[in-house]
Amino acid sequence: MNNRIFKNSLNFFVYIIIGVVLYFIISHFITTVKVEGNSMYPNLVNKERVILFPQAKVKRNSVIVFDAHGEDPKAVNNDDYVKRVIGMPGDHISFKNHQLYINGEDVKQNYISKSQQQQGSEYSNDNGHLKDWNIATLSETKWEYNKNATVVPKGEYFVMGDNRAISNDSRYWGFVKQDKILGVAHTLPWSTNKTARHNINDLA
């Protein structure tokens, strides 16, 4: 009788220990965050919850969550942005005649509409006119930080929202530092459609 009680108690504590270990492992490698706003529409929508992988490698087209405080001059503490990585360290980024270019090569962006790729990817200058751009012109005319940049610096990234026309992103304030990135985002299997899952999960 005592042996059975001891074994049952031991099994119970083993399960607790396993559960605690699994919790710490999962919370370290995977967490969830809520999207705020529609700057990633139509692939992510306001209030949608995504899985965040803090240890995942950041690649071109990865959708990342990052601490925007200190990157965007208007961001305050606990302002986390969700954007897509467009430019990797060392890249030349430009937008001309309604086409995005990386290192002189035109970029296919099948994850957003033609309108988002073209009109949406322009930016307004202080007079309200729409203009083409490259990193040099952005850094000179728009950015408070990263002045005189011509390429994406080492350890930093150029990001844009999928909903370009309303997205507050690297076009307006500059690069995202590696140590500001909280993780790579993936959609939950039940929270979106197949196309959006592909555009967020598979392109990373």
Short mmCIF file of C-alpha atoms in Angstrom, two decimals:
data_model
loop_
_atom_site.label_atom_id
_atom_site.label_comp_id
_atom_site.label_asym_id
_atom_site.label_seq_id
_atom_site.Cartn_x
_atom_site.Cartn_y
_atom_site.Cartn_z
CA MET A 1 0.00 0.00 0.00
CA ASN A 2 2.76 2.43 0.99
CA ASN A 3 4.75 1.46 -2.10
CA ARG A 4 1.75 2.22 -4.35
CA ILE A 5 1.20 5.63 -2.71
CA PHE A 6 4.89 6.40 -3.07
CA LYS A 7 4.92 5.39 -6.76
CA ASN A 8 1.77 7.40 -7.50
CA SER A 9 3.22 10.43 -5.72
CA LEU A 10 6.51 10.05 -7.57
CA ASN A 11 4.71 9.79 -10.92
CA PHE A 12 2.67 12.89 -10.06
CA PHE A 13 5.79 14.93 -9.29
CA VAL A 14 7.53 13.65 -12.43
CA TYR A 15 4.60 14.88 -14.54
CA ILE A 16 4.73 18.26 -12.81
CA ILE A 17 8.47 18.57 -13.45
CA ILE A 18 8.04 17.58 -17.11
CA GLY A 19 5.21 20.12 -17.47
CA VAL A 20 7.29 22.92 -15.95
CA VAL A 21 10.28 22.09 -18.16
CA LEU A 22 8.09 22.02 -21.29
CA TYR A 23 6.51 25.35 -20.30
CA PHE A 24 9.90 27.04 -20.00
CA ILE A 25 11.14 25.51 -23.26
CA ILE A 26 8.01 26.55 -25.21
CA SER A 27 7.88 30.04 -23.68
CA HIS A 28 11.54 30.56 -24.58
CA PHE A 29 11.22 29.50 -28.22
CA ILE A 30 7.55 30.29 -28.98
CA THR A 31 5.13 32.97 -27.79
CA THR A 32 2.07 34.74 -29.22
CA VAL A 33 1.44 38.43 -29.85
CA LYS A 34 -1.55 40.45 -31.07
CA VAL A 35 -1.36 42.51 -34.25
CA GLU A 36 -2.37 46.14 -33.72
CA GLY A 37 -3.61 48.04 -36.78
CA ASN A 38 -3.96 47.20 -40.48
CA SER A 39 -0.49 47.99 -41.83
CA MET A 40 -0.04 44.31 -42.80
CA TYR A 41 -3.46 43.91 -44.47
CA PRO A 42 -4.55 41.71 -46.21
CA ASN A 43 -2.13 39.11 -44.88
CA LEU A 44 -2.59 40.08 -41.23
CA VAL A 45 -5.54 41.98 -39.80
CA ASN A 46 -6.11 44.12 -36.74
CA LYS A 47 -6.32 42.12 -33.48
CA GLU A 48 -5.15 38.89 -35.15
CA ARG A 49 -2.89 36.82 -32.92
CA VAL A 50 0.33 35.38 -34.37
CA ILE A 51 2.97 32.95 -33.14
CA LEU A 52 6.34 34.54 -32.50
CA PHE A 53 9.59 32.59 -32.83
CA PRO A 54 12.31 34.56 -30.99
CA GLN A 55 15.13 32.26 -32.11
CA ALA A 56 14.17 32.07 -35.81
CA LYS A 57 16.62 33.40 -38.39
CA VAL A 58 15.51 36.64 -40.05
CA LYS A 59 15.41 36.35 -43.86
CA ARG A 60 14.19 38.50 -46.71
CA ASN A 61 10.35 38.50 -46.67
CA SER A 62 10.23 37.36 -43.03
CA VAL A 63 7.47 39.08 -41.10
CA ILE A 64 8.99 40.29 -37.86
CA VAL A 65 7.84 41.86 -34.61
CA PHE A 66 10.21 44.44 -33.17
CA ASP A 67 10.49 47.05 -30.45
CA ALA A 68 9.95 50.32 -32.33
CA HIS A 69 11.03 52.59 -29.47
CA GLY A 70 14.32 54.17 -30.53
CA GLU A 71 13.76 53.25 -34.18
CA ASP A 72 10.67 55.29 -35.01
CA PRO A 73 11.13 58.68 -33.28
CA LYS A 74 7.38 58.78 -32.58
CA ALA A 75 7.27 55.36 -30.90
CA VAL A 76 7.10 55.10 -27.12
CA ASN A 77 7.96 52.32 -24.68
CA ASN A 78 6.20 49.03 -25.43
CA ASP A 79 5.37 50.02 -29.02
CA ASP A 80 5.89 46.81 -31.00
CA TYR A 81 5.54 46.94 -34.79
CA VAL A 82 4.81 44.08 -37.22
CA LYS A 83 6.46 44.54 -40.64
CA ARG A 84 7.97 42.56 -43.51
CA VAL A 85 11.74 42.48 -44.08
CA ILE A 86 12.46 43.97 -47.51
CA GLY A 87 16.14 44.84 -47.28
CA MET A 88 18.92 42.75 -45.73
CA PRO A 89 22.28 44.13 -44.54
CA GLY A 90 24.25 45.50 -47.48
CA ASP A 91 21.25 45.84 -49.81
CA HIS A 92 20.57 48.82 -52.06
CA ILE A 93 16.80 49.51 -51.98
CA SER A 94 15.00 51.83 -54.40
CA PHE A 95 11.56 52.50 -55.82
CA LYS A 96 11.24 53.97 -59.32
CA ASN A 97 8.41 54.15 -61.86
CA HIS A 98 6.10 52.11 -59.65
CA GLN A 99 8.62 49.29 -59.20
CA LEU A 100 10.63 48.19 -56.16
CA TYR A 101 14.29 47.27 -56.77
CA ILE A 102 16.81 45.46 -54.59
CA ASN A 103 20.43 45.70 -55.73
CA GLY A 104 19.24 46.83 -59.16
CA GLU A 105 16.92 43.85 -59.67
CA ASP A 106 13.15 44.35 -59.83
CA VAL A 107 11.34 42.56 -57.01
CA LYS A 108 8.30 40.33 -57.43
CA GLN A 109 5.92 40.91 -54.53
CA ASN A 110 3.13 38.43 -55.13
CA TYR A 111 2.06 38.63 -51.49
CA ILE A 112 0.34 42.00 -52.12
CA SER A 113 -1.80 43.50 -54.89
CA LYS A 114 -0.44 45.49 -57.84
CA SER A 115 -1.89 48.65 -56.33
CA GLN A 116 -0.10 48.04 -53.03
CA GLN A 117 3.13 47.28 -54.90
CA GLN A 118 2.92 50.41 -57.04
CA GLN A 119 0.98 53.39 -55.70
CA GLY A 120 1.14 52.11 -52.14
CA SER A 121 4.93 51.87 -52.12
CA GLU A 122 5.47 55.55 -52.93
CA TYR A 123 5.80 58.10 -50.15
CA SER A 124 4.59 61.65 -49.70
CA ASN A 125 7.05 64.48 -49.29
CA ASP A 126 6.38 67.55 -47.15
CA ASN A 127 4.39 69.16 -49.98
CA GLY A 128 2.11 66.13 -50.28
CA HIS A 129 3.53 65.03 -53.64
CA LEU A 130 4.25 61.37 -54.32
CA LYS A 131 7.86 60.57 -55.13
CA ASP A 132 10.19 57.77 -56.12
CA TRP A 133 12.91 57.03 -53.57
CA ASN A 134 16.08 55.21 -52.61
CA ILE A 135 17.89 54.86 -49.29
CA ALA A 136 20.04 57.93 -49.96
CA THR A 137 17.06 60.22 -50.65
CA LEU A 138 15.07 58.83 -47.73
CA SER A 139 17.92 59.22 -45.26
CA GLU A 140 18.58 62.76 -46.45
CA THR A 141 15.01 64.04 -46.51
CA LYS A 142 12.89 61.90 -44.17
CA TRP A 143 14.93 60.29 -41.42
CA GLU A 144 15.86 61.67 -38.02
CA TYR A 145 18.33 58.80 -37.52
CA ASN A 146 20.50 56.97 -40.11
CA LYS A 147 21.43 60.19 -41.89
CA ASN A 148 23.56 59.82 -45.05
CA ALA A 149 22.88 56.09 -45.40
CA THR A 150 23.10 54.63 -48.91
CA VAL A 151 22.68 50.89 -48.16
CA VAL A 152 21.19 48.84 -45.33
CA PRO A 153 23.88 48.78 -42.59
CA LYS A 154 25.35 45.63 -41.11
CA GLY A 155 23.11 44.17 -38.39
CA GLU A 156 20.07 46.19 -39.53
CA TYR A 157 17.04 45.69 -41.79
CA PHE A 158 14.76 47.73 -44.05
CA VAL A 159 11.11 46.90 -43.37
CA MET A 160 7.76 47.76 -44.91
CA GLY A 161 4.16 46.94 -44.12
CA ASP A 162 2.18 44.99 -46.71
CA ASN A 163 -0.50 47.69 -46.69
CA ARG A 164 2.00 50.20 -48.03
CA ALA A 165 -0.34 53.18 -48.39
CA ILE A 166 -0.93 53.40 -44.61
CA SER A 167 2.16 51.69 -43.21
CA ASN A 168 4.54 53.67 -40.99
CA ASP A 169 7.79 51.90 -41.81
CA SER A 170 11.43 52.21 -42.88
CA ARG A 171 10.52 54.64 -45.65
CA TYR A 172 9.67 57.19 -42.98
CA TRP A 173 12.14 56.58 -40.14
CA GLY A 174 14.92 54.19 -41.16
CA PHE A 175 16.28 50.76 -40.29
CA VAL A 176 15.51 48.17 -37.62
CA LYS A 177 18.46 46.93 -35.58
CA GLN A 178 18.90 43.20 -35.05
CA ASP A 179 18.76 43.55 -31.27
CA LYS A 180 15.35 45.25 -31.53
CA ILE A 181 13.76 42.24 -33.23
CA LEU A 182 11.57 40.20 -30.89
CA GLY A 183 11.02 37.34 -33.31
CA VAL A 184 9.69 36.07 -36.63
CA ALA A 185 5.89 35.89 -36.87
CA HIS A 186 3.80 32.99 -38.18
CA THR A 187 0.05 32.79 -38.42
CA LEU A 188 -2.05 30.39 -36.37
CA PRO A 189 -3.45 27.56 -38.53
CA TRP A 190 -7.09 28.43 -37.77
CA SER A 191 -6.90 32.24 -37.75
CA THR A 192 -6.53 33.06 -41.44
CA ASN A 193 -6.86 31.73 -44.98
CA LYS A 194 -4.50 29.55 -47.00
CA THR A 195 -3.15 32.43 -49.10
CA ALA A 196 -2.37 34.61 -46.07
CA ARG A 197 -0.71 31.66 -44.29
CA HIS A 198 1.51 31.15 -47.34
CA ASN A 199 2.34 34.87 -47.56
CA ILE A 200 3.36 35.04 -43.91
CA ASN A 201 4.72 31.59 -43.07
CA ASP A 202 6.19 30.16 -46.26
CA LEU A 203 7.92 33.26 -47.61
CA ALA A 204 10.06 33.52 -44.48
#
